[in-house]
Amino acid sequence: MNLKSLSDILGLSQTTVSRALNGYPEVSEKTRLKVLAAARKHHYSPNTRAQSLATGRAMAIGHVIPMSNNHEMVNPIFGDFIAGAGVAYSNAGYDMLLSVVQDDDEEQAYRRMAARGSVDGIIVHGPRKDDPRVALLQEIGLPFVVHGRMMGNDKGYSWLDINNTRSFKRATNLLLDLGHRRIALLNGLETMDFASRRRAGFVEAISERGIAPDPSLMFSTEMTEQFGYDISRKLLADDNPPTAIIASSYLMAIGIRRAIGRAGLLIGRDVSVVTHDDDLSYLRNGDSIPTFTATRSSVRDAGSQCAKILLQSITSGSTQPVQELWEAELMVGSSTGPAPQR
């Protein structure tokens, strides 16, 4: 099956079919979907090299992962994001170029991609509070979308983020409304923008209730099950342990639950737990009733939308930033209850 055969089946010109497959904005959505459906039905796969020559594009999107963040490659959160983005790339006829580099080679990796024309755009992962990659990509002229944003600098570039501050403020207020006053925060690395915002939401909520933030109850660390377990085990062994814990990731929450069980306590009765849930495809937070009370936002959907924003920018040639701030849903599960009387 070649382009001419597919065009004959559809009764459309080869130009129209080609433009529909490549996501050109002048082709209607109805026609584009019709062409994509026919391509799948007849197992048509465009010649990527021919596409590249015809469009002047690489037909690939880049993801650069520095070695210090290598854990992200086996992190289910990163995997789900890539899965969502990958579907969008495939539907538009694009490939994905994943490049793992040494930390001090990250800047050169972006410059090489731009110089060689090996990608048409970049997805930036895990923005830090003062991230140099935004200015770098603006300088070299590669279209990009940031999954997240930079505190104090969210203008002039495309990003998609969840409202982390509001999300964790709501989670904290839920626990405060249940009577909890000694609440611990197990956060991600606070050099990362999302974690800094989550801490801000937590501190804002308890401060508004007249509770002074206690540094001994706030932790910034890798978001793994083991760290969740280790920190919680120490907290629960204290003479004045917290009655509630807020976690920045579902993996951490699993470790917290393990520590609560090892201490002979019952989650939701003796210790309440609220976590952020990325709605992972193969690590579900319960069925009809969530296992954990959680702020929830699908990272797979985020991957898909980041890819669509970037692809639209590439095909349209628009330099107008697209910025989306998603609100997380607060789901009440069986891991929270009234503060125990001590």
Coordinates of C-alpha atoms in Angstrom, one line a residue:
M1 CA 0.0 0.0 0.0
N2 CA 1.5 3.3 -1.1
L3 CA 0.2 6.9 -1.0
K4 CA -1.3 6.7 -4.5
S5 CA -3.3 3.5 -3.6
L6 CA -4.6 5.0 -0.4
S7 CA -5.5 8.2 -2.2
D8 CA -7.5 6.2 -4.8
I9 CA -9.4 4.3 -2.1
L10 CA -10.3 7.5 -0.4
G11 CA -11.1 9.4 -3.5
L12 CA -8.8 12.2 -2.4
S13 CA -5.7 13.8 -3.9
Q14 CA -2.3 12.6 -2.8
T15 CA -1.6 16.1 -1.5
T16 CA -4.7 16.1 0.7
V17 CA -4.0 12.6 2.1
S18 CA -0.3 13.6 2.7
R19 CA -1.3 16.8 4.5
A20 CA -3.9 14.9 6.6
L21 CA -1.4 12.3 7.7
N22 CA 1.1 15.1 8.6
G23 CA -1.4 17.1 10.6
Y24 CA -1.5 20.2 8.5
P25 CA -4.1 22.7 9.9
E26 CA -5.7 23.4 6.5
V27 CA -7.1 19.9 6.4
S28 CA -10.4 19.6 8.3
E29 CA -10.5 17.3 11.4
K30 CA -13.2 15.2 9.7
T31 CA -11.0 14.6 6.7
R32 CA -7.9 13.9 8.9
L33 CA -9.7 11.3 11.0
K34 CA -11.1 9.7 7.8
V35 CA -7.6 9.4 6.3
L36 CA -6.1 8.1 9.5
A37 CA -8.8 5.4 9.8
A38 CA -8.2 4.3 6.3
A39 CA -4.5 4.2 6.8
R40 CA -4.9 1.9 9.8
K41 CA -7.4 -0.3 8.0
H42 CA -5.2 -0.8 5.0
H43 CA -1.9 -0.9 7.0
Y44 CA -0.5 2.1 5.3
S45 CA 2.8 3.3 6.8
P46 CA 4.2 6.5 5.3
N47 CA 7.8 6.5 4.2
T48 CA 9.4 8.6 6.9
R49 CA 12.4 9.6 4.8
A50 CA 10.1 10.7 2.0
Q51 CA 8.0 12.6 4.5
S52 CA 11.0 14.3 5.8
L53 CA 12.2 15.3 2.4
A54 CA 8.7 16.6 1.5
T55 CA 8.1 18.6 4.6
G56 CA 11.6 19.6 5.6
R57 CA 11.1 18.1 9.0
A58 CA 12.8 15.3 10.9
M59 CA 9.4 13.8 11.8
A60 CA 10.8 13.1 15.3
I61 CA 10.4 14.6 18.8
G62 CA 13.2 14.6 21.3
H63 CA 13.4 13.7 25.0
V64 CA 16.7 14.3 26.8
I65 CA 17.3 12.5 30.1
P66 CA 20.4 13.4 32.1
M67 CA 22.1 10.5 33.9
S68 CA 21.3 11.9 37.4
N69 CA 17.7 11.5 36.5
N70 CA 18.2 8.0 35.1
H71 CA 15.8 6.7 37.7
E72 CA 13.0 8.4 35.8
M73 CA 13.4 5.9 33.0
V74 CA 12.3 3.1 35.2
N75 CA 9.8 5.2 37.1
P76 CA 6.2 4.3 36.2
I77 CA 5.3 8.0 36.1
F78 CA 7.8 8.7 33.3
G79 CA 6.7 5.5 31.6
D80 CA 3.0 6.6 31.6
F81 CA 3.9 10.1 30.3
I82 CA 5.9 8.6 27.4
A83 CA 3.1 6.2 26.6
G84 CA 0.6 9.0 26.3
A85 CA 2.9 11.2 24.3
G86 CA 3.9 8.2 22.1
V87 CA 0.3 7.6 20.9
A88 CA 0.0 11.2 19.9
Y89 CA 3.3 11.0 18.0
S90 CA 2.3 7.8 16.2
N91 CA -1.1 9.2 15.2
A92 CA 0.7 12.2 13.6
G93 CA 3.4 10.0 11.9
Y94 CA 6.2 11.1 14.2
D95 CA 8.9 9.0 15.9
M96 CA 10.4 9.6 19.4
L97 CA 14.1 10.1 20.0
L98 CA 15.1 9.4 23.6
S99 CA 18.6 10.5 24.4
V100 CA 20.3 9.6 27.8
V101 CA 23.3 11.9 28.4
Q102 CA 25.8 12.7 31.1
D103 CA 24.7 15.7 33.2
D104 CA 27.3 18.0 31.9
D105 CA 26.5 17.1 28.3
E106 CA 22.8 18.0 28.5
E107 CA 23.2 21.5 26.9
Q108 CA 25.3 20.0 24.1
A109 CA 22.7 17.3 23.5
Y110 CA 20.1 20.0 22.7
R111 CA 22.5 22.0 20.6
R112 CA 23.5 18.8 18.6
M113 CA 19.8 18.0 18.0
A114 CA 19.2 21.5 16.7
A115 CA 22.3 21.6 14.5
R116 CA 21.7 18.2 13.0
G117 CA 18.0 18.7 12.5
S118 CA 17.4 15.3 14.1
V119 CA 14.2 16.4 15.9
D120 CA 11.5 19.0 15.2
G121 CA 10.8 19.7 18.9
I122 CA 11.5 18.9 22.5
I123 CA 9.6 17.9 25.6
V124 CA 11.2 19.2 28.7
H125 CA 10.8 17.0 31.8
G126 CA 11.1 17.8 35.5
P127 CA 11.7 21.6 35.4
R128 CA 13.7 23.0 38.3
K129 CA 12.8 26.3 40.0
D130 CA 15.5 28.1 38.0
D131 CA 15.9 25.9 35.0
P132 CA 18.4 27.0 32.3
R133 CA 16.9 24.7 29.6
V134 CA 14.1 27.1 28.8
A135 CA 16.4 30.0 27.9
L136 CA 18.7 27.6 26.0
L137 CA 15.9 26.2 23.8
Q138 CA 14.6 29.7 23.1
E139 CA 18.2 30.7 22.1
I140 CA 18.7 27.8 19.7
G141 CA 15.2 28.0 18.3
L142 CA 13.9 24.5 18.9
P143 CA 10.1 24.3 19.5
F144 CA 9.4 22.9 23.0
V145 CA 6.8 22.2 25.6
V146 CA 7.6 22.0 29.3
H147 CA 5.8 19.3 31.4
G148 CA 5.5 21.6 34.5
R149 CA 6.8 25.2 34.7
M150 CA 9.3 27.4 36.5
M151 CA 8.3 29.3 39.6
G152 CA 8.6 33.1 38.9
N153 CA 9.2 32.5 35.2
D154 CA 6.1 30.9 33.4
K155 CA 5.8 33.5 30.6
G156 CA 6.9 33.3 27.0
Y157 CA 7.0 29.5 26.6
S158 CA 4.5 26.6 26.3
W159 CA 3.8 24.5 29.4
L160 CA 1.3 22.1 30.9
D161 CA 1.2 21.8 34.7
I162 CA -1.2 20.8 37.5
N163 CA -2.0 23.3 40.2
N164 CA 0.3 21.8 42.8
T165 CA -0.1 24.5 45.3
R166 CA -3.9 24.4 45.4
S167 CA -3.8 20.6 45.2
F168 CA -1.7 20.2 48.4
K169 CA -3.5 23.0 50.2
R170 CA -6.8 21.1 49.6
A171 CA -5.3 17.9 50.8
T172 CA -4.0 19.5 54.0
N173 CA -7.3 21.3 54.7
L174 CA -9.1 17.9 54.4
L175 CA -6.8 16.5 57.2
L176 CA -7.2 19.7 59.3
D177 CA -11.0 19.5 59.0
L178 CA -10.7 15.9 60.3
G179 CA -9.0 17.3 63.4
H180 CA -5.4 16.5 62.6
R181 CA -2.9 19.0 63.8
R182 CA 0.4 17.1 63.7
I183 CA 0.8 16.4 60.0
A184 CA 4.0 15.3 58.2
L185 CA 4.9 16.1 54.6
L186 CA 6.9 13.6 52.5
N187 CA 7.7 15.6 49.5
G188 CA 9.8 15.2 46.3
L189 CA 13.1 17.0 45.8
E190 CA 12.3 20.6 46.4
T191 CA 14.8 21.8 43.8
M192 CA 12.0 20.6 41.4
D193 CA 9.3 23.2 40.8
F194 CA 6.4 20.9 41.5
A195 CA 7.7 19.9 44.9
S196 CA 8.4 23.5 45.9
R197 CA 4.8 24.4 45.0
R198 CA 3.4 21.5 46.9
R199 CA 5.3 22.5 50.0
A200 CA 3.9 26.0 49.6
G201 CA 0.4 24.7 49.5
F202 CA 1.0 22.6 52.6
V203 CA 2.5 25.4 54.6
E204 CA -0.1 27.9 53.6
A205 CA -2.9 25.6 54.8
I206 CA -1.5 24.9 58.2
S207 CA -0.4 28.5 58.7
E208 CA -4.0 29.7 58.0
R209 CA -5.1 27.5 60.9
G210 CA -2.6 29.0 63.3
I211 CA -0.2 26.1 63.2
A212 CA 3.5 26.9 63.0
P213 CA 5.3 24.8 60.3
D214 CA 7.5 22.2 62.0
P215 CA 10.7 21.5 60.0
S216 CA 11.0 18.1 61.7
L217 CA 7.8 17.0 60.0
M218 CA 8.7 18.1 56.5
F219 CA 11.0 16.0 54.2
S220 CA 12.3 16.5 50.7
T221 CA 13.6 13.3 49.1
E222 CA 13.4 10.9 46.2
M223 CA 9.8 9.7 45.7
T224 CA 10.3 6.0 46.2
E225 CA 8.6 3.3 48.2
Q226 CA 11.7 2.7 50.3
F227 CA 12.1 6.4 51.3
G228 CA 8.4 6.5 52.1
Y229 CA 8.9 3.5 54.4
D230 CA 12.1 4.6 56.0
I231 CA 11.0 8.1 56.9
S232 CA 7.5 7.0 58.1
R233 CA 9.1 4.2 60.3
K234 CA 11.2 6.8 62.1
L235 CA 8.3 9.3 62.4
L236 CA 6.0 6.7 63.9
A237 CA 8.6 5.6 66.4
D238 CA 8.8 9.1 67.8
D239 CA 7.4 10.0 71.2
N240 CA 5.0 12.4 69.5
P241 CA 4.3 10.9 66.1
P242 CA 2.2 12.6 63.5
T243 CA -1.5 11.5 63.2
A244 CA -1.4 12.1 59.4
I245 CA 1.0 12.1 56.5
I246 CA 0.8 13.7 53.1
A247 CA 2.9 12.1 50.3
S248 CA 3.9 13.5 46.9
S249 CA 3.7 10.2 45.1
Y250 CA 1.7 7.0 45.2
L251 CA 5.0 5.0 45.4
M252 CA 5.8 6.9 48.6
A253 CA 2.3 6.2 50.0
I254 CA 2.8 2.4 49.5
G255 CA 5.9 2.7 51.6
I256 CA 4.1 4.7 54.3
R257 CA 1.3 2.1 54.4
R258 CA 4.0 -0.6 54.9
A259 CA 5.5 1.4 57.8
I260 CA 2.1 1.9 59.4
G261 CA 1.4 -1.9 59.3
R262 CA 4.9 -2.8 60.6
A263 CA 4.2 -0.5 63.6
G264 CA 1.1 -2.4 64.4
L265 CA -1.2 0.5 63.5
L266 CA -4.1 0.8 61.1
I267 CA -4.1 3.2 58.2
G268 CA -7.1 5.5 58.3
R269 CA -7.8 4.9 62.0
D270 CA -4.4 5.4 63.8
V271 CA -2.7 7.3 61.0
S272 CA -4.3 9.1 58.0
V273 CA -2.5 9.3 54.6
V274 CA -3.2 11.5 51.6
T275 CA -1.1 11.1 48.5
H276 CA -0.8 12.5 45.0
D277 CA -2.0 9.9 42.5
D278 CA -0.8 10.2 38.8
D279 CA -3.5 7.7 37.8
L280 CA -1.0 5.2 36.5
S281 CA -2.3 2.7 34.1
Y282 CA -0.9 -0.4 35.9
L283 CA -0.6 0.9 39.5
R284 CA -4.2 1.7 40.2
N285 CA -5.4 3.4 43.4
G286 CA -8.2 0.9 44.1
D287 CA -11.4 0.4 42.1
S288 CA -14.7 2.1 42.9
I289 CA -13.4 3.2 46.3
P290 CA -9.8 4.5 46.3
T291 CA -7.3 2.8 48.5
F292 CA -5.7 6.1 49.3
T293 CA -7.4 9.5 49.7
A294 CA -5.6 11.3 46.9
T295 CA -5.2 14.3 44.6
R296 CA -5.5 12.8 41.2
S297 CA -4.4 13.9 37.7
S298 CA -3.5 11.5 34.9
V299 CA 0.1 11.8 33.8
R300 CA -0.7 9.7 30.7
D301 CA -3.2 12.4 29.7
A302 CA -0.6 15.0 30.4
G303 CA 1.9 13.3 28.1
S304 CA -0.7 13.1 25.3
Q305 CA -1.6 16.8 25.6
C306 CA 2.0 18.0 25.8
A307 CA 2.7 16.1 22.6
K308 CA -0.4 17.5 20.9
I309 CA 0.5 21.1 21.9
L310 CA 4.0 20.6 20.5
L311 CA 2.9 19.0 17.3
Q312 CA 0.4 21.7 16.6
S313 CA 3.1 24.3 17.1
I314 CA 5.4 22.5 14.7
T315 CA 2.8 22.0 12.0
S316 CA 1.3 25.5 12.2
G317 CA 4.6 27.3 12.7
S318 CA 3.0 29.3 15.5
T319 CA 5.3 30.8 18.2
Q320 CA 2.4 31.8 20.4
P321 CA 2.9 30.0 23.8
V322 CA 0.2 27.6 24.9
Q323 CA -0.2 27.3 28.7
E324 CA -2.5 24.9 30.5
L325 CA -3.0 24.6 34.2
W326 CA -5.0 21.6 35.3
E327 CA -6.8 21.2 38.6
A328 CA -6.3 17.9 40.3
E329 CA -9.3 16.0 41.5
L330 CA -9.5 15.3 45.3
M331 CA -10.7 11.6 45.8
V332 CA -11.6 10.5 49.3
G333 CA -10.6 6.9 50.0
S334 CA -10.2 4.6 53.0
S335 CA -6.8 6.0 54.1
T336 CA -8.2 9.0 56.0
G337 CA -10.3 9.4 59.1
P338 CA -10.7 11.6 62.2
A339 CA -7.6 12.4 64.2
P340 CA -7.2 9.8 67.0
Q341 CA -7.6 10.9 70.6
R342 CA -4.3 10.7 72.5

